[in-house]
mmCIF file of C-alpha atoms and ligand atoms in Angstrom:
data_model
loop_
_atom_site.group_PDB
_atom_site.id
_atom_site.type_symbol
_atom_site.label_atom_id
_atom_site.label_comp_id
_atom_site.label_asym_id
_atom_site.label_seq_id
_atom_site.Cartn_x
_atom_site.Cartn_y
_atom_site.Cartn_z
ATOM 1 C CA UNK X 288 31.698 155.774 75.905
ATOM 2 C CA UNK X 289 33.336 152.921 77.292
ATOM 3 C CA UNK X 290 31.649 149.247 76.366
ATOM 4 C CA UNK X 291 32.328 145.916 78.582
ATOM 5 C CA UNK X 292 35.746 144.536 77.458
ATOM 6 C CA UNK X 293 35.335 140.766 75.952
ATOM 7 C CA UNK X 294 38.074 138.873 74.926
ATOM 8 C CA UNK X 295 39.375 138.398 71.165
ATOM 9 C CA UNK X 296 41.582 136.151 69.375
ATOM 10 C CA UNK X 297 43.531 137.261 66.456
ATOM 11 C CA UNK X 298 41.906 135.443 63.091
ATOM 12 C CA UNK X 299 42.601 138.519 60.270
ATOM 13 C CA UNK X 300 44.632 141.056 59.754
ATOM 14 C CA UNK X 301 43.556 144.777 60.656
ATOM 15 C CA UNK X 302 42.646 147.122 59.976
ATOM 16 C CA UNK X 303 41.477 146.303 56.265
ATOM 17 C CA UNK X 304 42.710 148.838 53.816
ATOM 18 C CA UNK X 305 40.324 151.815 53.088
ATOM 19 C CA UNK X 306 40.462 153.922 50.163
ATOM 20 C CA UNK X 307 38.738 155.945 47.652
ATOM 21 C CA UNK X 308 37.502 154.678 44.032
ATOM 22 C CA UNK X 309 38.665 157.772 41.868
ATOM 23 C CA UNK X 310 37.739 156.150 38.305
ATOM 24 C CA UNK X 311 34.140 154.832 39.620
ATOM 25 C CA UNK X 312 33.678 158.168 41.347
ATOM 26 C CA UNK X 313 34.817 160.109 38.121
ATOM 27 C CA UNK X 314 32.782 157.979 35.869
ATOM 28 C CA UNK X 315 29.645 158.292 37.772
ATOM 29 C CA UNK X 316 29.994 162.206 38.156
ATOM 30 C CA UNK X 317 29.917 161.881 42.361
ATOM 31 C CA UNK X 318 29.357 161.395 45.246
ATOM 32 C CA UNK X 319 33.011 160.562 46.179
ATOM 33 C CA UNK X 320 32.855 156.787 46.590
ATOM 34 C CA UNK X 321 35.371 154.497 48.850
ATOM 35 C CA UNK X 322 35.576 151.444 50.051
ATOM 36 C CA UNK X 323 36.826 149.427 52.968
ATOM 37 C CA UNK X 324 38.178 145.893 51.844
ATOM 38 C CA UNK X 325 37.165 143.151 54.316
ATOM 39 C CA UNK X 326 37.456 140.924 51.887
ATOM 40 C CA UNK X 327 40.754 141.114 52.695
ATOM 41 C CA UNK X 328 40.968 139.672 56.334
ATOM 42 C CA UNK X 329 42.973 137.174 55.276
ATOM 43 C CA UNK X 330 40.681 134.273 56.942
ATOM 44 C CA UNK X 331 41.045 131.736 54.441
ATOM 45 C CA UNK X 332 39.883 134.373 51.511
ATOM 46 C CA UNK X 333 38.076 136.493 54.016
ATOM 47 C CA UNK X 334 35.275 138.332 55.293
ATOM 48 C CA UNK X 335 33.217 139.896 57.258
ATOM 49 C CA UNK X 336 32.415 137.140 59.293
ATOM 50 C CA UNK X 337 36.117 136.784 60.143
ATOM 51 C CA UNK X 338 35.415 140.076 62.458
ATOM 52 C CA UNK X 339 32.720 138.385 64.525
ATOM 53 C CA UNK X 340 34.446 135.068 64.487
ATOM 54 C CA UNK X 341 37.700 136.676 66.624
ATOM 55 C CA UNK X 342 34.917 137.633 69.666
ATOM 56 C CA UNK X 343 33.370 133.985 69.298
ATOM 57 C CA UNK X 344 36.109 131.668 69.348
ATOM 58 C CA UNK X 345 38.025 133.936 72.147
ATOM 59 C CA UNK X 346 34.542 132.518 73.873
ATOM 60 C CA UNK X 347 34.597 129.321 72.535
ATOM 61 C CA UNK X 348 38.375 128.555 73.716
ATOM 62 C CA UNK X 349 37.684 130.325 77.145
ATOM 63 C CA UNK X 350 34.787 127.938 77.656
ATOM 64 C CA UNK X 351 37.024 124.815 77.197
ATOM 65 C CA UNK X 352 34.993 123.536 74.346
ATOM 66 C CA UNK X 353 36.250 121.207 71.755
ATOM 67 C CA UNK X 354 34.400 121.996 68.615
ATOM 68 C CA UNK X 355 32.196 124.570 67.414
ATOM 69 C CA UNK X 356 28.513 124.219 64.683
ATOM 70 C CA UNK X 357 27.253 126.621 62.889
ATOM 71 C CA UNK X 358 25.093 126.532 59.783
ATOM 72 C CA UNK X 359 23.923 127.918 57.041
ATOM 73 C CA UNK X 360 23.642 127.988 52.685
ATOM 74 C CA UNK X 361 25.703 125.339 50.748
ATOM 75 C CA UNK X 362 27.733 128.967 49.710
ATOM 76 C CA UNK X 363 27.845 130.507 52.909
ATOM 77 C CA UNK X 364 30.807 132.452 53.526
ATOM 78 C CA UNK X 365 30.215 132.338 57.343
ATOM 79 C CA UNK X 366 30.806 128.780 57.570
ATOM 80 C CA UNK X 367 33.968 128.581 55.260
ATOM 81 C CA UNK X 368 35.492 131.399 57.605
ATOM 82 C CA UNK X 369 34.458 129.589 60.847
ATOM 83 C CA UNK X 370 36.195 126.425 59.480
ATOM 84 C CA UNK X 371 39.188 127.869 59.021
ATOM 85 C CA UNK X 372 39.111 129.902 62.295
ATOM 86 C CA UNK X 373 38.165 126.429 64.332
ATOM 87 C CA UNK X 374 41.102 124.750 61.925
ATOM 88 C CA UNK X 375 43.653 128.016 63.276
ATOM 89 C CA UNK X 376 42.141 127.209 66.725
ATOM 90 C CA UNK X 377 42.219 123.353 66.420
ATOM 91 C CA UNK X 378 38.936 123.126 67.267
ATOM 92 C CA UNK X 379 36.854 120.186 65.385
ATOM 93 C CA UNK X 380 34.310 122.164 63.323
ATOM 94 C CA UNK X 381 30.981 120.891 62.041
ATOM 95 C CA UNK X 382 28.621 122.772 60.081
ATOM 96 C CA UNK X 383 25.139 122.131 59.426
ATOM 97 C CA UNK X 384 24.298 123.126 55.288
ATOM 98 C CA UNK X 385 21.396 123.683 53.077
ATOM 99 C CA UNK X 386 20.691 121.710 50.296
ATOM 100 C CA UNK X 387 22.024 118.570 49.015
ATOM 101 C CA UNK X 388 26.043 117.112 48.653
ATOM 102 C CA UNK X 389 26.865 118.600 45.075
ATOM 103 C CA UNK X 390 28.705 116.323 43.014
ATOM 104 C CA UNK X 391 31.092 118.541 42.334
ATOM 105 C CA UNK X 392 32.307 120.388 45.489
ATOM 106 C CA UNK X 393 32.821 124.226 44.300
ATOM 107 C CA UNK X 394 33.802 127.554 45.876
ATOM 108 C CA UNK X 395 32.963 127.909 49.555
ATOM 109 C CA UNK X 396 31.718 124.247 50.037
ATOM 110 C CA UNK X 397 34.719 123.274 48.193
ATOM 111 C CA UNK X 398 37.408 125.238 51.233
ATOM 112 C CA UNK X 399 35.236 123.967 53.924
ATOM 113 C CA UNK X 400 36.038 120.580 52.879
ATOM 114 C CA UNK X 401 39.974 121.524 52.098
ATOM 115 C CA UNK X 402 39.869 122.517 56.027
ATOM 116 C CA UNK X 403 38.454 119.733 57.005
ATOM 117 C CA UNK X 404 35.186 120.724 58.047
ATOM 118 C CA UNK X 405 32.513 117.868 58.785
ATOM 119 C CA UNK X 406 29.429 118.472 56.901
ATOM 120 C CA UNK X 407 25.792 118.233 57.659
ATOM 121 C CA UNK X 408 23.550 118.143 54.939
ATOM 122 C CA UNK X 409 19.838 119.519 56.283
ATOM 123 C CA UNK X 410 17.675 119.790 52.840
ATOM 124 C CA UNK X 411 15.404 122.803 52.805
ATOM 125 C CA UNK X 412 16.909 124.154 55.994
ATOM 126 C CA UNK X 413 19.562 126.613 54.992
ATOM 127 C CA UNK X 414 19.643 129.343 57.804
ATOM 128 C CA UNK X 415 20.752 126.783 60.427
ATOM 129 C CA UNK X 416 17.279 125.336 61.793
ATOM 130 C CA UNK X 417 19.236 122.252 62.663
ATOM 131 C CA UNK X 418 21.874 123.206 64.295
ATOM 132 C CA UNK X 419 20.237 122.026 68.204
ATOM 133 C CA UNK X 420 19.431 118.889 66.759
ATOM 134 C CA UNK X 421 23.253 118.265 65.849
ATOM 135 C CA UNK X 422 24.462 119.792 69.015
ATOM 136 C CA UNK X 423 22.639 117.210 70.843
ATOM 137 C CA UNK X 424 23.691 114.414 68.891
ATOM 138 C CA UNK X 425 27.302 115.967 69.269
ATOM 139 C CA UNK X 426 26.591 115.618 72.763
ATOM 140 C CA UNK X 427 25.404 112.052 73.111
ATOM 141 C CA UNK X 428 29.028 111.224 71.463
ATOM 142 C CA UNK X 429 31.141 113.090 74.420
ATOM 143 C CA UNK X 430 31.791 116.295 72.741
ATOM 144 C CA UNK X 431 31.504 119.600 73.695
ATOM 145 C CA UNK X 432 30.525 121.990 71.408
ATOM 146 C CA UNK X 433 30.932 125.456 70.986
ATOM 147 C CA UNK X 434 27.283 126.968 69.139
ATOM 148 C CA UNK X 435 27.576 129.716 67.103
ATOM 149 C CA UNK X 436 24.217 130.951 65.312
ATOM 150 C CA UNK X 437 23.330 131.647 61.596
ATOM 151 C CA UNK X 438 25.504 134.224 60.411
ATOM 152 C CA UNK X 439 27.711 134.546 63.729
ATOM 153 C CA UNK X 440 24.915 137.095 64.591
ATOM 154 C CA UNK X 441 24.588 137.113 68.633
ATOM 155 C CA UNK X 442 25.572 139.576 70.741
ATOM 156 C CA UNK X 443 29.433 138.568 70.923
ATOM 157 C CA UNK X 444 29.635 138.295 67.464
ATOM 158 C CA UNK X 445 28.082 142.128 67.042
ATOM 159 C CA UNK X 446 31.547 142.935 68.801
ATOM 160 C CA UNK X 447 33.137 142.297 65.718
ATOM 161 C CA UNK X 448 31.487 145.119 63.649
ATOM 162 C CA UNK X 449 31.474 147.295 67.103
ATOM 163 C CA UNK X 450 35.401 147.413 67.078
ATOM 164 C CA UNK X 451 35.362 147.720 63.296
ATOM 165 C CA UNK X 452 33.273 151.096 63.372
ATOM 166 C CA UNK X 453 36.305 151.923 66.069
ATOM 167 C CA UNK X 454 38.582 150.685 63.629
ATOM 168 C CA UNK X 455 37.033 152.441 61.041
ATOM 169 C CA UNK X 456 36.970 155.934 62.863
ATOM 170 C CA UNK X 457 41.042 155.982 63.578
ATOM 171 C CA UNK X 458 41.200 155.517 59.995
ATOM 172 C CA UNK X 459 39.048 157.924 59.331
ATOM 173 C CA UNK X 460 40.547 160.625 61.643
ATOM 174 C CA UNK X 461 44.001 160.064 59.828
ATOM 175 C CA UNK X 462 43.239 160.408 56.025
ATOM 176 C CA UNK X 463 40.851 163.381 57.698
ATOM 177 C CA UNK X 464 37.877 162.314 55.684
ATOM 178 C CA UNK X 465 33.881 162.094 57.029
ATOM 179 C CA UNK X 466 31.719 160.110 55.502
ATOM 180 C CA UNK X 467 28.225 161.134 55.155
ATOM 181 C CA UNK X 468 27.117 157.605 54.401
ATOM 182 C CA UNK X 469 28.055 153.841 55.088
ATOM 183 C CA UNK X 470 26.781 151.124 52.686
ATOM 184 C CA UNK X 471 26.671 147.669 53.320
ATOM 185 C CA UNK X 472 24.791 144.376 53.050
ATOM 186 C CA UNK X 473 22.563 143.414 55.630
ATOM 187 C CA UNK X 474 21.428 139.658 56.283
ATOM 188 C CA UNK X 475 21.691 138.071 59.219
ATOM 189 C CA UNK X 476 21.864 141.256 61.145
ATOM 190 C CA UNK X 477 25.140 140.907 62.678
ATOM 191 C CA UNK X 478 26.965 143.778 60.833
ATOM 192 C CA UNK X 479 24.421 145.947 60.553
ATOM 193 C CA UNK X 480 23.484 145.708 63.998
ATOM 194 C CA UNK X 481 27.671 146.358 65.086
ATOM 195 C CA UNK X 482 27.560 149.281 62.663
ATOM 196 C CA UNK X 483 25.017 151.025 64.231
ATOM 197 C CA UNK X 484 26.187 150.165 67.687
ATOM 198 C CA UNK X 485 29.752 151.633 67.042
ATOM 199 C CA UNK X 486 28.650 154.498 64.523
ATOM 200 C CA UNK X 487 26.888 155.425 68.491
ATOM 201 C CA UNK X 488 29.679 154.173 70.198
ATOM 202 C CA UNK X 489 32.632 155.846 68.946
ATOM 203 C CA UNK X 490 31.040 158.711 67.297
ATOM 204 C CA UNK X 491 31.495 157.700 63.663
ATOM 205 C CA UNK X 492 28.538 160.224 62.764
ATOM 206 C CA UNK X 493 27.775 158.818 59.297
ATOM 207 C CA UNK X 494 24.058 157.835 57.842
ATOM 208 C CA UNK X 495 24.101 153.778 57.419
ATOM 209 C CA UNK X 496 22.636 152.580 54.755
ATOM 210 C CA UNK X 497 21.465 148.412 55.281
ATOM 211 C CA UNK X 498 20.464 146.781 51.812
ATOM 212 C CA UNK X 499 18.622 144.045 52.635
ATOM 213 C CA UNK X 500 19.594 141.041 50.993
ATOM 214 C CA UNK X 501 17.313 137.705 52.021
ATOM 215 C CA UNK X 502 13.847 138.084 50.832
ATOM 216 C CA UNK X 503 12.476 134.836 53.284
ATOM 217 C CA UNK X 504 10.541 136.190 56.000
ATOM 218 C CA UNK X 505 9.182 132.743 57.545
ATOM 219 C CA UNK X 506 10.925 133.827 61.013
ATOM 220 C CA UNK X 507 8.909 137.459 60.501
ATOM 221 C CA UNK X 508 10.105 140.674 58.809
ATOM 222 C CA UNK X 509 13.695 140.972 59.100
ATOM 223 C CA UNK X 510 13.541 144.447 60.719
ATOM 224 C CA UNK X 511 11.752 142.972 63.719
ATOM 225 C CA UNK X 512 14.658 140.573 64.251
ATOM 226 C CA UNK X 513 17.396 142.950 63.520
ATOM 227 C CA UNK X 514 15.801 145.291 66.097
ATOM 228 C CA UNK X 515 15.837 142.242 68.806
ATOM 229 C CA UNK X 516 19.407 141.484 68.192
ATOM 230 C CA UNK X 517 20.606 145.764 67.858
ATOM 231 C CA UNK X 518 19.022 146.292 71.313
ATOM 232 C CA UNK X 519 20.111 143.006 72.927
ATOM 233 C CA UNK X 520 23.715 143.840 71.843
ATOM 234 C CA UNK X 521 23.616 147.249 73.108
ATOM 235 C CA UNK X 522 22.410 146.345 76.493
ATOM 236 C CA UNK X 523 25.321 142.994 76.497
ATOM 237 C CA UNK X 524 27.601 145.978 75.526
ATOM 238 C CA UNK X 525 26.906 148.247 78.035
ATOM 239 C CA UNK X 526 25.359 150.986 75.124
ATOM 240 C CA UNK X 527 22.268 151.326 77.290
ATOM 241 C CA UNK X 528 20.341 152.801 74.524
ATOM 242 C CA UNK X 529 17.484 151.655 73.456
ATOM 243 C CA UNK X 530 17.033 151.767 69.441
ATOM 244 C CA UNK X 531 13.769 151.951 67.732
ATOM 245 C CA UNK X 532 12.972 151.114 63.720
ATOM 246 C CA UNK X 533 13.222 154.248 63.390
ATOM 247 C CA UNK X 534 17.345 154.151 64.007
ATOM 248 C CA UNK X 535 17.472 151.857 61.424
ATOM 249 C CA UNK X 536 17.954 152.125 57.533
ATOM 250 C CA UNK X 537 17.009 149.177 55.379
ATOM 251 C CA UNK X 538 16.728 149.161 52.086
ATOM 252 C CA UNK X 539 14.125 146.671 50.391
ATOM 253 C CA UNK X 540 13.963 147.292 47.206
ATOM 254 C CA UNK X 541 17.117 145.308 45.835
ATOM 255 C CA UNK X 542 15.554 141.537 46.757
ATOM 256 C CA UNK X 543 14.861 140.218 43.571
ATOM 257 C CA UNK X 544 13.446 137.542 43.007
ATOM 258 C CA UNK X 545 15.418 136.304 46.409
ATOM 259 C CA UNK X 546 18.289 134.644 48.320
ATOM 260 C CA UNK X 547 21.356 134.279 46.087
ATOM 261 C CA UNK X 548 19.326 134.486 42.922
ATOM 262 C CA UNK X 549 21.281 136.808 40.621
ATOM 263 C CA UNK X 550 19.740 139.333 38.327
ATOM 264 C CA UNK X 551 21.216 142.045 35.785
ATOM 265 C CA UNK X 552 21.508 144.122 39.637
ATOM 266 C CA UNK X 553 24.137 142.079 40.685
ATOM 267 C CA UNK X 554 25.728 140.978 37.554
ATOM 268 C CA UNK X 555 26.024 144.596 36.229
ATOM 269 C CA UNK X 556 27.511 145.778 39.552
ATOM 270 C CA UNK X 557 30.057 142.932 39.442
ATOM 271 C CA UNK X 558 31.050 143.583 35.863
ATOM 272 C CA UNK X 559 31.625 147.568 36.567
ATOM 273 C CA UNK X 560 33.679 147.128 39.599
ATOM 274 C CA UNK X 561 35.855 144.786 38.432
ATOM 275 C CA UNK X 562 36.071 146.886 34.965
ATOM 276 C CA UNK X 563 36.583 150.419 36.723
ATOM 277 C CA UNK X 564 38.701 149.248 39.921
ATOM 278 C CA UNK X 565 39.916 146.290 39.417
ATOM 279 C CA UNK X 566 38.035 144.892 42.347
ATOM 280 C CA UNK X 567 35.766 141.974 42.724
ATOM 281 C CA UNK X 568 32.334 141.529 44.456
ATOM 282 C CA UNK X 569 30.249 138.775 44.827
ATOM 283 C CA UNK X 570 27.066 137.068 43.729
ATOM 284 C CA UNK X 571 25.098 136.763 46.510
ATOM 285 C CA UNK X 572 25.729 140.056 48.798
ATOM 286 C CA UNK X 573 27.944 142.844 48.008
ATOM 287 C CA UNK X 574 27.166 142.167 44.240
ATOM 288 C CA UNK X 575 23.409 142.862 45.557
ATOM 289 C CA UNK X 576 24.623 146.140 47.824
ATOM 290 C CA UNK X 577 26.531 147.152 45.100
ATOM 291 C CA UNK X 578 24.285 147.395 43.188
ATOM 292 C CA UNK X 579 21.931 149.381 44.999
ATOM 293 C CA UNK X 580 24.708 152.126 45.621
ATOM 294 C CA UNK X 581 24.595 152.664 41.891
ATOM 295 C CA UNK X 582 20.952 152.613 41.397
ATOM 296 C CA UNK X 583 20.746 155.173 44.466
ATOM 297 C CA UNK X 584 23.821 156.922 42.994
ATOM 298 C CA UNK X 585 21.788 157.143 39.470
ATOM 299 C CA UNK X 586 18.510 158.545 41.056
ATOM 300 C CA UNK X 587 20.839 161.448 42.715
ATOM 301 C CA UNK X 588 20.114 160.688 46.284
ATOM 302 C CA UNK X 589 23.542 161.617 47.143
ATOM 303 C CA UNK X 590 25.062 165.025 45.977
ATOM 304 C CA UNK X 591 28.370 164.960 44.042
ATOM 305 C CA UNK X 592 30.620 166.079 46.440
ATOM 306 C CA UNK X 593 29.350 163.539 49.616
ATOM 307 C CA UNK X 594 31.621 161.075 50.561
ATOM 308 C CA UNK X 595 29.939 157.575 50.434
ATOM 309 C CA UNK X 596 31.991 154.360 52.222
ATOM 310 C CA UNK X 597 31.116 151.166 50.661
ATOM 311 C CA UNK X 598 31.859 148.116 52.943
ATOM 312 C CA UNK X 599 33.205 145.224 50.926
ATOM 313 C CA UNK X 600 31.963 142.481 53.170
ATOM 314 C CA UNK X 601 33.548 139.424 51.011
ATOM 315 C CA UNK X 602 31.909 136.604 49.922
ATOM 316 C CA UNK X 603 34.195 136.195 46.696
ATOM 317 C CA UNK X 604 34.557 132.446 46.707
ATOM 318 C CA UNK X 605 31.355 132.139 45.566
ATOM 319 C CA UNK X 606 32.378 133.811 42.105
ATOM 320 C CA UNK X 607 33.760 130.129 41.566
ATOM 321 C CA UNK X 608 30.490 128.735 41.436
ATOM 322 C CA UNK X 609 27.387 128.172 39.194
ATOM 323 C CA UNK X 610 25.852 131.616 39.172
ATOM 324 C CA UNK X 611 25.302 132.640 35.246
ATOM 325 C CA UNK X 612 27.587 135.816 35.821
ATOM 326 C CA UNK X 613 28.552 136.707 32.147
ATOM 327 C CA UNK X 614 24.676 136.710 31.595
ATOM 328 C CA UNK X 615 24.787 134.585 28.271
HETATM 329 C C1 PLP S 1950 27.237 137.265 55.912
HETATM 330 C C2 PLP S 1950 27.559 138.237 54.865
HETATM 331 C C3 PLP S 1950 26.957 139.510 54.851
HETATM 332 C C4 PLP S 1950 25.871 139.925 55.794
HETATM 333 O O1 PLP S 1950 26.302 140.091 57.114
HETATM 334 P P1 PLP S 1950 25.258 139.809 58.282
HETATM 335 O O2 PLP S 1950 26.011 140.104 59.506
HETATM 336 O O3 PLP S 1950 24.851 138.379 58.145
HETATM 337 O O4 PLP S 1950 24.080 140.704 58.091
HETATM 338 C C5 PLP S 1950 27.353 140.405 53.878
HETATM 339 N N1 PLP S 1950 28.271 140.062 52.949
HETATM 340 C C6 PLP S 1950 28.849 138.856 52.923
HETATM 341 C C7 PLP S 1950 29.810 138.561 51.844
HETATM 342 C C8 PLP S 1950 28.511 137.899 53.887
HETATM 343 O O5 PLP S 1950 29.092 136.691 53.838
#
């Protein structure tokens, strides 16, 4: 199928190795587990959101603006990647964070300062609620900013995760592997939604597993929004289909008690990665998908000789923060 052609600027470095995790798989008796490392974009300690980032600042540039806002949590790891992309651009990048100025500026919020970012402090508001109201004030002062959502999730920045599924399948197609399923973390919708587009797409055939990881629902269920932006990317694609819940996989049960709270989930997922492969998750999301791979793995929903792909989606800076992860 051939998709409408958007332009991209180069942010990362693909495609992100992908390989298989013989001691984990060996020590959990099956399925065959691998992974794809996009923590290893390269985009100022990577990312996923490095992938959507190359669609929206190809946009950004073409429409001559001169900064770009996005938003989100004190720790997100969308808006230290989108500093350093504007900073590799040389746009002027202000983001728009949850939560108060820490004292003591640490992991993410600590890079987005080191590039220079200007921050916006918006209190309760971490999922970007304020982002018009600094746009306008950005505005007022001359400037002509460049909006990118919470999360990078729009339609352009879907692209991303569309031409990693494509990215995904040559890789595929040369080691000669199929994977029956694809596990990943699912928040703002962005990835999961570009997943599902290019499993379609470019014929990637696998089940995709979503594990939910933001338990707020004060915008409605998540599935209802993730359903608005999956069919509004496919038709600003060129897809055509139209997806119902019923395309989509999400798994609820690995919440918690919330957003970037971390339980013995995530902090026994961390420590067993990093123990078995050397590799390192994070708090916040892939600690949480992680984690549900192994409870999912333990109640034998996938038969020992599957091939499972987990998608290592970053967020490691946030290891250098607060979170209790030794559990004393
Ligand atoms: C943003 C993020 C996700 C979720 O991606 P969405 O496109 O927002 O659903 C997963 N993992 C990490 C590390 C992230 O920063």
């Amino acid at each position: 199928m051939e998709i409408k052609k958007l332009l991209r600027t180069k942010l990362g470095f693909f495609p992100t190795p992908l390989y298989e995790l013989k001691k984990l798989s060996d020590y959990l008796n099956g399925p065959r587990i691998y992974i794809k490392r996009d923590d290893l974009t390269g985009l100022a300690f990577g990312g996923n959101k490095t992938r959507k980032l190359e669609f929206l600042l190809a946009d950004a540039i073409a429409s001559g603006c001169d900064s770009v806002i996005t938003g989100g949590a004190e720790q997100s790891n969308h808006c230290r990647q989108t500093a350093a992309a504007a900073a590799i651009s040389g746009l002027e990048c202000h983001l728009v964070l949850g939560g108060e100025e820490p004292s003591l500026p640490q992991g993410n919020y600590l890079i987005d300062k080191l590039l220079g970012a200007h921050i916006h402090w918006t209190g309760e508001f971490r999922k970007g609620e304020k982002i018009p109201e600094i746009n306008d004030h950005l505005r007022d002062f001359g400037k002509k900013p460049y909006v990118i959502p919470y999360g990078g999730s729009n339609p352009i920045g879907v692209y991303g995760f569309i031409e990693a599924m494509n990215e995904l399948k040559k890789q595929m197609d040369e080691i000669k592997i199929q994977f029956d399923h694809i596990v990943f973390a699912s928040s703002s919708g962005g990835t999961h939604s570009g997943i599902i587009l290019g499993n379609e797409i470019y014929q990637v055939g696998s089940n995709l597993i979503g594990i939910e990881i933001d338990k707020a629902e004060d915008e409605g269920p998540y599935i209802d929004r993730l359903l608005k932006l999956l069919n509004l990317s496919s038709e600003f694609c060129g897809c055509k289909k139209i997806f119902t819940k019923e395309d989509i996989v999400l798994r609820k049960e690995y919440l918690g008690d919330g957003y970037g709270v971390v339980g013995d989930l995530e902090r026994d997922a961390i420590q067993l990665l990093a123990g078995k492969e050397g590799i390192l998750i994070d708090p916040v999301y892939t600690g949480r998908a992680f984690g549900g791979l192994i409870d999912m793995i333990e109640k034998k929903e996938f038969s020992e000789n599957e091939n499972v792909l987990f998608w290592h989606s970053g967020g490691t800076p946030s290891l250098f923060t607060n979170y209790n992860l030794l559990g004393n």
